[in-house]
Tab-separated table of N, CA and C in Angstrom:
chain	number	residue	atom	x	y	z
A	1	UNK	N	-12.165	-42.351	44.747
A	1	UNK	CA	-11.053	-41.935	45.571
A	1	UNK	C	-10.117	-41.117	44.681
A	2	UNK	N	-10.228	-39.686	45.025
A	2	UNK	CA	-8.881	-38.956	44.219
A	2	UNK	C	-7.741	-38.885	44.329
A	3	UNK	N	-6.504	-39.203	43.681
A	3	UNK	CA	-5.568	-39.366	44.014
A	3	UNK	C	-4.651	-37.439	44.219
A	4	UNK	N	-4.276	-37.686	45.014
A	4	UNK	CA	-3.746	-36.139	45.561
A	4	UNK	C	-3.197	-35.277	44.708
A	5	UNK	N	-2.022	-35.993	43.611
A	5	UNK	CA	-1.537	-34.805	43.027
A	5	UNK	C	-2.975	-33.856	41.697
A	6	UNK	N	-4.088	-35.416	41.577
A	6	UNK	CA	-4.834	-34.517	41.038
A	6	UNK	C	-5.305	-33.328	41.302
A	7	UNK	N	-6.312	-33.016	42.423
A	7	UNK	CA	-6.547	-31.795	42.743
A	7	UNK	C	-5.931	-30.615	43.471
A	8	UNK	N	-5.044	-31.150	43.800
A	8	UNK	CA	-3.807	-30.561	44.556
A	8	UNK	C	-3.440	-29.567	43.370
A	9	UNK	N	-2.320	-30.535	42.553
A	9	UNK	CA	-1.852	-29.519	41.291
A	9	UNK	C	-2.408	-28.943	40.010
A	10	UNK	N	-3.886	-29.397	40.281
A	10	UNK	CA	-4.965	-28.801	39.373
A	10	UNK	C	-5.375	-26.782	39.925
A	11	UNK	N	-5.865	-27.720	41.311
A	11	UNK	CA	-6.209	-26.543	41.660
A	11	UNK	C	-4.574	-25.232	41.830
A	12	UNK	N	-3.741	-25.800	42.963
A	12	UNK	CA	-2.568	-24.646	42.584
A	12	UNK	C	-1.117	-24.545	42.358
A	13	UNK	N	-1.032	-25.845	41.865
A	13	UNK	CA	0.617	-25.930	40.967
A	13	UNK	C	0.307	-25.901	39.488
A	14	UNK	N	-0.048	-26.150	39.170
A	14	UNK	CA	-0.433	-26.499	37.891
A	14	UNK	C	-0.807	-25.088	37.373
A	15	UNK	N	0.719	-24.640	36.476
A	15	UNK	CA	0.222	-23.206	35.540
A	15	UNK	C	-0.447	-23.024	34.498
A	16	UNK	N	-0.979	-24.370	34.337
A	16	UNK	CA	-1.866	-23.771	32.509
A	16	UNK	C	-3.024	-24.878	32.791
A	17	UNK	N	-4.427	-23.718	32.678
A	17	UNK	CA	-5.306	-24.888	32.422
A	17	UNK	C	-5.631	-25.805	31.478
A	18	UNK	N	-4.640	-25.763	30.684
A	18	UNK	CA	-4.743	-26.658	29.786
A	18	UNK	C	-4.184	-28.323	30.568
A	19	UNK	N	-3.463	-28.212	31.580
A	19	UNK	CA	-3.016	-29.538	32.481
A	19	UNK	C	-4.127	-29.989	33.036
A	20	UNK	N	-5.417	-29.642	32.987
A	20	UNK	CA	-6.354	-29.585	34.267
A	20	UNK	C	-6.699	-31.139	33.827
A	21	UNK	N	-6.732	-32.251	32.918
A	21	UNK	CA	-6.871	-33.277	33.526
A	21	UNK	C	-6.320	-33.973	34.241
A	22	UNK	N	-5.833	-33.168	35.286
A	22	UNK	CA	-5.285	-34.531	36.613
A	22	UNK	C	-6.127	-33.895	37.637
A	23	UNK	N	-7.339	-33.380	37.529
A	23	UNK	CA	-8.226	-33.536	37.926
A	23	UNK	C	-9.477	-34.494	38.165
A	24	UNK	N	-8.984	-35.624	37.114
A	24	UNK	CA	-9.824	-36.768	36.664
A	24	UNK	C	-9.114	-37.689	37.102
A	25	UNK	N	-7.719	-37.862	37.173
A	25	UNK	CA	-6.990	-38.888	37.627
A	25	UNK	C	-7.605	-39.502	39.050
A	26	UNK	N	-7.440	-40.925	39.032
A	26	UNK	CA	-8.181	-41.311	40.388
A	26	UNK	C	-7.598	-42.666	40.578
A	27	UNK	N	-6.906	-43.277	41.703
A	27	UNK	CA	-6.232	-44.453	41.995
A	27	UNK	C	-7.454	-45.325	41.903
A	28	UNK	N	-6.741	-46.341	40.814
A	28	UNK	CA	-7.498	-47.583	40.618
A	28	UNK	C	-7.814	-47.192	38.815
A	29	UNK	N	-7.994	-46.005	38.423
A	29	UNK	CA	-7.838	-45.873	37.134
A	29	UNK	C	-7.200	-46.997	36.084
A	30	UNK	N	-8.034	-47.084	34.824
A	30	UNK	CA	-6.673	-48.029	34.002
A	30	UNK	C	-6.320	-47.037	32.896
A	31	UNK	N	-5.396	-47.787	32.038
A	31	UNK	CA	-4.683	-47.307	31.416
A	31	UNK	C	-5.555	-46.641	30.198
A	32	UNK	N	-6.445	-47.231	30.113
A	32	UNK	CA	-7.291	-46.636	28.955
A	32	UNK	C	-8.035	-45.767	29.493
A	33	UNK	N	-8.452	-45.029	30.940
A	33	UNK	CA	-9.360	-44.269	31.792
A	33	UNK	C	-8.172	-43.401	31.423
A	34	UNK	N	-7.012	-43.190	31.954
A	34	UNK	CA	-5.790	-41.829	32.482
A	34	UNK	C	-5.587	-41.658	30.727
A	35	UNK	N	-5.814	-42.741	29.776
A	35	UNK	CA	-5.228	-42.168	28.684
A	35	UNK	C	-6.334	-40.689	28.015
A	36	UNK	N	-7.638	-41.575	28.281
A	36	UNK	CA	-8.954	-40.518	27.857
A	36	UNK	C	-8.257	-39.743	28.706
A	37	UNK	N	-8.546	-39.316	30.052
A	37	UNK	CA	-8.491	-38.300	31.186
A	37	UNK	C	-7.228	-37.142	30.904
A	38	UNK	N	-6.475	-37.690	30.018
A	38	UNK	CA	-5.272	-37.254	29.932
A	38	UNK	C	-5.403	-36.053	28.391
A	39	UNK	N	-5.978	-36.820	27.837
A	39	UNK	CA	-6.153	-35.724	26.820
A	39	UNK	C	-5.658	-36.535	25.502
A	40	UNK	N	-5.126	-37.669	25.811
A	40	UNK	CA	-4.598	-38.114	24.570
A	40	UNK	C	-2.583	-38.042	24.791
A	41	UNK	N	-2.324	-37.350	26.173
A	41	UNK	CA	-1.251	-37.105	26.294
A	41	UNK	C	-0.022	-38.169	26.524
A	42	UNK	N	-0.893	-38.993	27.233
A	42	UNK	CA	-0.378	-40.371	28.027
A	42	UNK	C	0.568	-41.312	26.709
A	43	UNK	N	1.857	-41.673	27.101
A	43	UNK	CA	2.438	-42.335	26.070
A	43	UNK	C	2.977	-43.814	27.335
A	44	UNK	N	3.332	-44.509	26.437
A	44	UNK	CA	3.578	-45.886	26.516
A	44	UNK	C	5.209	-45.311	26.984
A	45	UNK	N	6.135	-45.894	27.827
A	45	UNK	CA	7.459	-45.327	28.459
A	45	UNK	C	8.367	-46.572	27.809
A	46	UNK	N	9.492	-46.152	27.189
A	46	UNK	CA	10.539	-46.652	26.622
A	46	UNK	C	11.702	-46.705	27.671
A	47	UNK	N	12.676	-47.093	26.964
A	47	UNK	CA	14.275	-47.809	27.666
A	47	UNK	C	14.611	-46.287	28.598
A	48	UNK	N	13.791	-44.659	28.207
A	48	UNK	CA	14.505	-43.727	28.860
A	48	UNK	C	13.786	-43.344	29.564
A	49	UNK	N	12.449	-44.103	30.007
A	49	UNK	CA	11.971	-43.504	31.305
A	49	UNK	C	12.592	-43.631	32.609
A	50	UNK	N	12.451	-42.681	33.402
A	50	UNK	CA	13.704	-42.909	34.576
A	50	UNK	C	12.659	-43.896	35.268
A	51	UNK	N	13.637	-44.331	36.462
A	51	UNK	CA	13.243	-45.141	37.925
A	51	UNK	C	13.857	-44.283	39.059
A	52	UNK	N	13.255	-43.644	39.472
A	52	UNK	CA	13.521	-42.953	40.545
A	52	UNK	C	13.876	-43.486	41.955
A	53	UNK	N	12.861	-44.424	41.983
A	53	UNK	CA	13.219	-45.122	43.154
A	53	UNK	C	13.262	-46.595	43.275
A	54	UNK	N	13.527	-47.299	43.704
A	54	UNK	CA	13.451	-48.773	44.088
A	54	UNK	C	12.168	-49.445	43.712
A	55	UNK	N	11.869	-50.045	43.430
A	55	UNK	CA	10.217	-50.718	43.322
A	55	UNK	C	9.526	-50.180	42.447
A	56	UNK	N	10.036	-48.618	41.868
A	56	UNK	CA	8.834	-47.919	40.907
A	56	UNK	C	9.135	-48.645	39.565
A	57	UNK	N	8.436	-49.159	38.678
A	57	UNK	CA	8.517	-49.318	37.563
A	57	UNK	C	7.467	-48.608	36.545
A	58	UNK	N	7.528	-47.356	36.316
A	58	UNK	CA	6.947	-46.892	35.349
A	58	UNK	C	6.453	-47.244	33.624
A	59	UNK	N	5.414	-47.678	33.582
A	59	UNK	CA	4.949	-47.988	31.986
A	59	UNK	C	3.929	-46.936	31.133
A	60	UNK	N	3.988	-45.546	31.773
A	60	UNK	CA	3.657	-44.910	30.992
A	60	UNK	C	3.955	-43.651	31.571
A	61	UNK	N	3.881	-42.438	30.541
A	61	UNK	CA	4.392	-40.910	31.432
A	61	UNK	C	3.706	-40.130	30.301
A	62	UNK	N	4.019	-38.825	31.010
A	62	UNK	CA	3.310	-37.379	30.237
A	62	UNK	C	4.658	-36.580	30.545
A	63	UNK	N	5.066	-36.041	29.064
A	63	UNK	CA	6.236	-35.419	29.620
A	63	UNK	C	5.874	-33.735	29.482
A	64	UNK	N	6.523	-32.984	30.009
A	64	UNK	CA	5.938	-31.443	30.254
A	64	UNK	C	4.882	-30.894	31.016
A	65	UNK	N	5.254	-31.867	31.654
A	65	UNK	CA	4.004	-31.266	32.982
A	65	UNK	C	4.050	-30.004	33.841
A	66	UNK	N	3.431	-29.485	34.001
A	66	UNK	CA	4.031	-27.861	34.868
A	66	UNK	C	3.718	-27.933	36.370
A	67	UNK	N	4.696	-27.454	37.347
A	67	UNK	CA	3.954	-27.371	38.540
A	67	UNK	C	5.079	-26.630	39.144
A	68	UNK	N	4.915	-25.733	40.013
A	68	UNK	CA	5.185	-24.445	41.000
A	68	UNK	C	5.869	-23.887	39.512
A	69	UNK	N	5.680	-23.524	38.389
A	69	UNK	CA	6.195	-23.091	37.678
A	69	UNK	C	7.162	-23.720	36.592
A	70	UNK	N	7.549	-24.648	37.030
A	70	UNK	CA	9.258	-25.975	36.041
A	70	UNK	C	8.058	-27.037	35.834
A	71	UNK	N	8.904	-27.371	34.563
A	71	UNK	CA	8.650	-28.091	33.761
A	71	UNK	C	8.800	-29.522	34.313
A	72	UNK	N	8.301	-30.476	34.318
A	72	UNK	CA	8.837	-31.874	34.704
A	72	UNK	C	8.055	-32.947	33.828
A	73	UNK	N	8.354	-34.306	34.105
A	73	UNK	CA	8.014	-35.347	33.717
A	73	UNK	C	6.484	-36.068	34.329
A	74	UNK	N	5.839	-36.560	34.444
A	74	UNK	CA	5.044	-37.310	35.194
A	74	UNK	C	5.114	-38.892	34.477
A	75	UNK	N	5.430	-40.003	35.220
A	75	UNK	CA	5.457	-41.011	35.111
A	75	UNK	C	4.478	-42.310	36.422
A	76	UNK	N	3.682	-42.768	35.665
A	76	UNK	CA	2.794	-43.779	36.362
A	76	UNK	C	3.011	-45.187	36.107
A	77	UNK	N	2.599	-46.209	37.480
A	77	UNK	CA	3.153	-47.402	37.227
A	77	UNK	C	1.518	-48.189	37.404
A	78	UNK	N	1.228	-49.139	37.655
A	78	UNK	CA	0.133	-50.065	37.815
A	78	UNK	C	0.002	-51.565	38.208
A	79	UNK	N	-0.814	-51.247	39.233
A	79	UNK	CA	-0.663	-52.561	39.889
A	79	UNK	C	-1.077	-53.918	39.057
A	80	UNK	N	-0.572	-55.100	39.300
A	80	UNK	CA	-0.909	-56.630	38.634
A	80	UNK	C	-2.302	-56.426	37.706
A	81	UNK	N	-3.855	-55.515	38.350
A	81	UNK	CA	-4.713	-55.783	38.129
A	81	UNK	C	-4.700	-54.755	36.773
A	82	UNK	N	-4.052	-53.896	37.133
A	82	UNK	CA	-3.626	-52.926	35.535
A	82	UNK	C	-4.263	-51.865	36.187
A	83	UNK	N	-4.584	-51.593	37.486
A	83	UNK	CA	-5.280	-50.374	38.362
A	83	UNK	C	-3.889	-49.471	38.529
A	84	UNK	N	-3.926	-47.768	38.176
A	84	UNK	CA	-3.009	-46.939	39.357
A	84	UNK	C	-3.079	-47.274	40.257
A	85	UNK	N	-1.642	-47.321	41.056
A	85	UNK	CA	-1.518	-47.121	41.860
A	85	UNK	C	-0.011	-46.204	42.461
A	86	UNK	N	0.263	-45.970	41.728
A	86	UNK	CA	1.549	-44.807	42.046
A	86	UNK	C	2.186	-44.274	40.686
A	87	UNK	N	2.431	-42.835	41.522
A	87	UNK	CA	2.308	-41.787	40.319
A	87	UNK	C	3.936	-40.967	40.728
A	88	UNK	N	4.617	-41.345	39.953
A	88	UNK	CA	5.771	-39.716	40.633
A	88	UNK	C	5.972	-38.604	39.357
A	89	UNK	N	6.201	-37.685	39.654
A	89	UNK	CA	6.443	-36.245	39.025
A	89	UNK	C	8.248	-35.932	39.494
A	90	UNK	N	8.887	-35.884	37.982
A	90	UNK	CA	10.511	-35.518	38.084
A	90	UNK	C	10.779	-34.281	37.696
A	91	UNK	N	11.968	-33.942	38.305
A	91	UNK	CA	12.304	-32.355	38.257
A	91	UNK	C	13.408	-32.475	37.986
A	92	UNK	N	14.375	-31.613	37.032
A	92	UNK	CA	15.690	-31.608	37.413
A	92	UNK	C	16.296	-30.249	37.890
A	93	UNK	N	15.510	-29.103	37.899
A	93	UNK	CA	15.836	-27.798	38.015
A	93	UNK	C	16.649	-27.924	39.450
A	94	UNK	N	17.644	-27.374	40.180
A	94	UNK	CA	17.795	-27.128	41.201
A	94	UNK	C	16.972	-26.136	42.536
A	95	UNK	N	16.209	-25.650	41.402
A	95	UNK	CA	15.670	-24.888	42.671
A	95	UNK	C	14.363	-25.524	42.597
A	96	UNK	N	14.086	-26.764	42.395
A	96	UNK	CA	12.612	-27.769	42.401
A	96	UNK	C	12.039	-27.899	43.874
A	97	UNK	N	13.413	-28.558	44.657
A	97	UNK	CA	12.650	-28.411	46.004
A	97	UNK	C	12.016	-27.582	46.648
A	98	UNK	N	12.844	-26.433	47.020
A	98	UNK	CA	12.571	-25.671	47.567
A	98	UNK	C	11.002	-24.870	46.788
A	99	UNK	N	10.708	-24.886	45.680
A	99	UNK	CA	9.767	-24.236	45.241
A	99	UNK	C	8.359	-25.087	45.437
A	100	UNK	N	8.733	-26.552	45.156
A	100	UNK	CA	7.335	-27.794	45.176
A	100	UNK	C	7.562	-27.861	46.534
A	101	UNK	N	8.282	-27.868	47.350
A	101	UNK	CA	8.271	-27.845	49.031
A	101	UNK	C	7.413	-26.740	49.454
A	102	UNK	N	7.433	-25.636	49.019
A	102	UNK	CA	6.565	-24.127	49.357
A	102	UNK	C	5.018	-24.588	48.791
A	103	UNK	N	5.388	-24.628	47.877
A	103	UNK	CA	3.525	-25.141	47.137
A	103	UNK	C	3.268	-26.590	47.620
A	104	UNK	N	3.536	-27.319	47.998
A	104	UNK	CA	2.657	-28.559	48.499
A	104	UNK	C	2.376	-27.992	49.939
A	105	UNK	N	3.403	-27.262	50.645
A	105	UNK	CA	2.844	-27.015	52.350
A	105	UNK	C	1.675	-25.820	52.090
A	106	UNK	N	1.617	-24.946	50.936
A	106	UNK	CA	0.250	-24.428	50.713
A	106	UNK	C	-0.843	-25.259	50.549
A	107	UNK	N	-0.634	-26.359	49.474
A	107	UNK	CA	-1.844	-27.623	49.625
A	107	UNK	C	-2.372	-27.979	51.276
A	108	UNK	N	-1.233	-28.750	51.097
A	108	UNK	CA	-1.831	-29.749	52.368
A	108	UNK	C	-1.099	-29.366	54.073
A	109	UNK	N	-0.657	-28.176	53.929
A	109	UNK	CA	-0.775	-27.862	55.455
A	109	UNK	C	1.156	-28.265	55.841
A	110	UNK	N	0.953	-28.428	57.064
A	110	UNK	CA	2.356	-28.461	57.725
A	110	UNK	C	2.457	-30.387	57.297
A	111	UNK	N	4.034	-30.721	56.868
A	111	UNK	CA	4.143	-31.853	56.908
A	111	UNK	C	3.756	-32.709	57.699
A	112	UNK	N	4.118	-34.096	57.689
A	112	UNK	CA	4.045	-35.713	59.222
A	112	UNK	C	5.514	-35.794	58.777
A	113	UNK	N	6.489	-35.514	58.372
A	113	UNK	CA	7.417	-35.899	58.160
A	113	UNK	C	8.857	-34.966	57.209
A	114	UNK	N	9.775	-34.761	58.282
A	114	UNK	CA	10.752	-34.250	57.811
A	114	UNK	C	12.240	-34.787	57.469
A	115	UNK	N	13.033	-35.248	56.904
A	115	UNK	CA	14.300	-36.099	56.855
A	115	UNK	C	14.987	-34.485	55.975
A	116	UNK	N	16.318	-34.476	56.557
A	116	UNK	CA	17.117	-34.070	56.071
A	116	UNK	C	18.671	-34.204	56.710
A	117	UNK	N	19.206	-35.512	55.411
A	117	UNK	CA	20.509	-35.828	55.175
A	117	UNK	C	21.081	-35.579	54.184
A	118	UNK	N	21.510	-36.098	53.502
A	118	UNK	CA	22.379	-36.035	52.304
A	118	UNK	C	21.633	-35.810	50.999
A	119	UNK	N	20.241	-36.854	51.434
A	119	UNK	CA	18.867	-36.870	50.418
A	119	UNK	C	17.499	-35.777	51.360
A	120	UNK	N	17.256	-34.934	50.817
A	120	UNK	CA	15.702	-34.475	51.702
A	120	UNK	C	14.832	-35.166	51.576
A	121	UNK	N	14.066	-35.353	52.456
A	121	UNK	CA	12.668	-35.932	51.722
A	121	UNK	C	11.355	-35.070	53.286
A	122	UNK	N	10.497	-34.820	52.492
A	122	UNK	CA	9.390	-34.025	53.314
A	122	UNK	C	8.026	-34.963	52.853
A	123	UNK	N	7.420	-35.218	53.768
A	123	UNK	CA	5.864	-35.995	53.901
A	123	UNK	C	4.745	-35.681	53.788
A	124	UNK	N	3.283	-35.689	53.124
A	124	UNK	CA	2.558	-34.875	53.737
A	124	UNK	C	1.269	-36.426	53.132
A	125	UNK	N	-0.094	-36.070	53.921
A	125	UNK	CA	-1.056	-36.699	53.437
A	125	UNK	C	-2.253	-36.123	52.735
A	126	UNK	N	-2.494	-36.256	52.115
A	126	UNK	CA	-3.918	-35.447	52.032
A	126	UNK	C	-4.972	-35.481	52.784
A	127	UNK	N	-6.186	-34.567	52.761
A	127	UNK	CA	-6.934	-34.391	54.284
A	127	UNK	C	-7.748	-35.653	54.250
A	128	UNK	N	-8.028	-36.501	53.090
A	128	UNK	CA	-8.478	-37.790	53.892
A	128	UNK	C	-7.560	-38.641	53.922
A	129	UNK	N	-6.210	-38.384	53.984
A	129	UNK	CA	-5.719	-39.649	53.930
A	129	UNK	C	-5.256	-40.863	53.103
A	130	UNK	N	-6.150	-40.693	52.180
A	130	UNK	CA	-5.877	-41.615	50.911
A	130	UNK	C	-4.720	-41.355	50.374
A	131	UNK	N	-4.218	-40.438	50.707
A	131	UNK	CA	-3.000	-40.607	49.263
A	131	UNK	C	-1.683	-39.872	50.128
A	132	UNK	N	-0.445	-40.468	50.197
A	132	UNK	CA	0.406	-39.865	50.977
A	132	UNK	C	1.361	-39.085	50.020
A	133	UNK	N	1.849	-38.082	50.287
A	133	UNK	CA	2.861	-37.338	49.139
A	133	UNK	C	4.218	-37.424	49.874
A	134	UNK	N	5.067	-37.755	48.466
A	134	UNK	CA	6.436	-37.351	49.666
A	134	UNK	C	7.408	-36.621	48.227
A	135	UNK	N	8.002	-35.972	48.393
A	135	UNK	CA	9.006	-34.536	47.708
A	135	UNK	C	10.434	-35.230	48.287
A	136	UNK	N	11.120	-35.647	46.964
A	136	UNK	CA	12.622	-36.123	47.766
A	136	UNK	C	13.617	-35.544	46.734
A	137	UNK	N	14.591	-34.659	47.076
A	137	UNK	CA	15.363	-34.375	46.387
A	137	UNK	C	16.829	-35.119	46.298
A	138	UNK	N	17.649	-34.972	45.502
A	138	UNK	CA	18.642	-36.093	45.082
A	138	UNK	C	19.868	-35.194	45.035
A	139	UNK	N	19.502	-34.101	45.235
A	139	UNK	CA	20.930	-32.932	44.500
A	139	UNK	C	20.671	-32.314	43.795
A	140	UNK	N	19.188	-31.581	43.216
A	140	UNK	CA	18.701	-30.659	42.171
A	140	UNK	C	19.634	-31.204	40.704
A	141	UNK	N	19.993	-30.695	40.681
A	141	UNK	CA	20.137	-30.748	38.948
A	141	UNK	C	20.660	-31.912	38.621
A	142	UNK	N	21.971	-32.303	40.008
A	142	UNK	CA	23.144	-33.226	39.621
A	142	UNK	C	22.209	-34.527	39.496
A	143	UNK	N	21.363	-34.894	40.256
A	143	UNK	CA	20.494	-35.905	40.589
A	143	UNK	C	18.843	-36.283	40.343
A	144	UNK	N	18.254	-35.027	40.574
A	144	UNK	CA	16.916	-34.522	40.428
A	144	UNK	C	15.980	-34.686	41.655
A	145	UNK	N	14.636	-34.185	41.398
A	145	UNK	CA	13.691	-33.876	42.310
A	145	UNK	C	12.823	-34.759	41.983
A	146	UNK	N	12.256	-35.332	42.861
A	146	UNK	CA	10.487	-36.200	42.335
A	146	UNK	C	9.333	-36.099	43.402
A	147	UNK	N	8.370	-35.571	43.331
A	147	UNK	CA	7.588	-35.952	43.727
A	147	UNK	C	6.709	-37.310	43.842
A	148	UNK	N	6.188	-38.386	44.754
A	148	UNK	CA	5.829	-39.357	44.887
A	148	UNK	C	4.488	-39.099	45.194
A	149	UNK	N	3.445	-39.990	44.828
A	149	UNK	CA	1.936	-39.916	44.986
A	149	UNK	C	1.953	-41.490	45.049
A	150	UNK	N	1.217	-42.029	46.418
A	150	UNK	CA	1.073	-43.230	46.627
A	150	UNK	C	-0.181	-43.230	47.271
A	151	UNK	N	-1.263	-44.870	47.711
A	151	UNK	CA	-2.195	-44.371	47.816
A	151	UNK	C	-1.622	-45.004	49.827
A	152	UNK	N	-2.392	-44.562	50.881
A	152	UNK	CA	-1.529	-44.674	51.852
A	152	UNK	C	-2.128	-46.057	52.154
A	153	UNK	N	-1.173	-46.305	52.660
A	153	UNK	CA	-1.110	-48.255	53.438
A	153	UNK	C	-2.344	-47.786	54.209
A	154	UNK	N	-3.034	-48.996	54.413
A	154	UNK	CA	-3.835	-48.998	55.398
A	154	UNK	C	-3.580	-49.340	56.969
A	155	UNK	N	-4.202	-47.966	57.674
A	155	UNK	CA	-3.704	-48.263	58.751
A	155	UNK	C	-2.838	-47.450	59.773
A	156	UNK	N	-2.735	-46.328	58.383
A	156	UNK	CA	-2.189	-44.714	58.773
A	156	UNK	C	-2.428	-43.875	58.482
C-alpha cells in the first residue's frame, strides 16, 4: 500500500531527483525500512520538532524536503506496533498554500473537502483511497503550512 505523498511528490512536487525516495515510502513501513528508503536522511526528532496538530507526535523527520518549489520539513510518527502511519510535511513560506494547493489539485483531481475560516484546510484522497491528504494553513509565515498524509479510516 503506497502512501500518497510518496508518488504524488515524487512524481510532481518534488524538484530534485535526488528526493525520489518517497517513492519507496509505504504505510506500515518501520523505522529501519524509511531510514534505508530514505537515503540515510531520516534523523531521530529532538525537543524542536514541531507538533502541528493535536495527536501528531512526531519521532523522526527529514529536514529540506522540496515540494511545489519551498523548502519544508517532513516529519513522521508511528503507530504502537512501530508501523507508519502518518506523515506531515511543514511550510513556513506564505505563499505555501496557495502553491501546494495548485500542485496537489494537479495530483489528485478536484478536492472532497473545502473549509475556509480563519484556518484553511482543503481535502483530497488518493485514487484508491488509501491515503487521505489534507493542506491546512495557519497564517503562512506567522503560523505555517502542513501538509497531512494519513492512511484513510476505514469505511470512506
Amino acid at each position: 500500500m503506497r502512501f500518497a505523498v510518496v508518488l504524488a511528490l515524487a512524481c510532481s512536487l518534488m524538484s530534485s531527483p535526488a528526493n525520489a525516495w518517497w517513492s519507496y515510502a509505504k504505510w506500515g513501513m518501520t523505522v529501519q525500512e524509511l531510514e534505508q528508503a530514505s537515503g540515510g536522511k531520516l534523523e531521530a526528532c529532538d525537543l524542536t520538532c514541531r507538533n502541528p496538530i493535536n495527536g501528531f507526535h512526531p519521532t523522526f523527520r527529514i529536514r529540506n524536503v522540496s515540494a511545489a518549489d519551498m523548502k519544508g520539513d517532513a516529519f513522521f510518527a508511528f503507530d504502537p506496533s512501530g508501523r507508519l502511519n502518518w506523515t506531515i510535511l511543514t511550510f513556513d513560506e506564505e505563499a505555501a498554500f496557495g502553491a501546494l494547493e495548485r500542485a496537489l489539485t494537479g495530483v489528485y483531481g478536484a478536492s472532497v473537502d473545502k473549509v475556509r475560516t480563519s484556518v484553511k484546510v482543503t481535502t483530497w484522497r488518493n485514487g484508491d483511497k488509501e491515503t487521505t491528504i489534507r493542506l491546512v494553513d495557519f497564517g503562512g509565515k506567522l503560523a505555517g503550512t502542513f501538509v497531512e498524509y494519513r492512511p484513510t479510516p476505514k469505511g470512506l
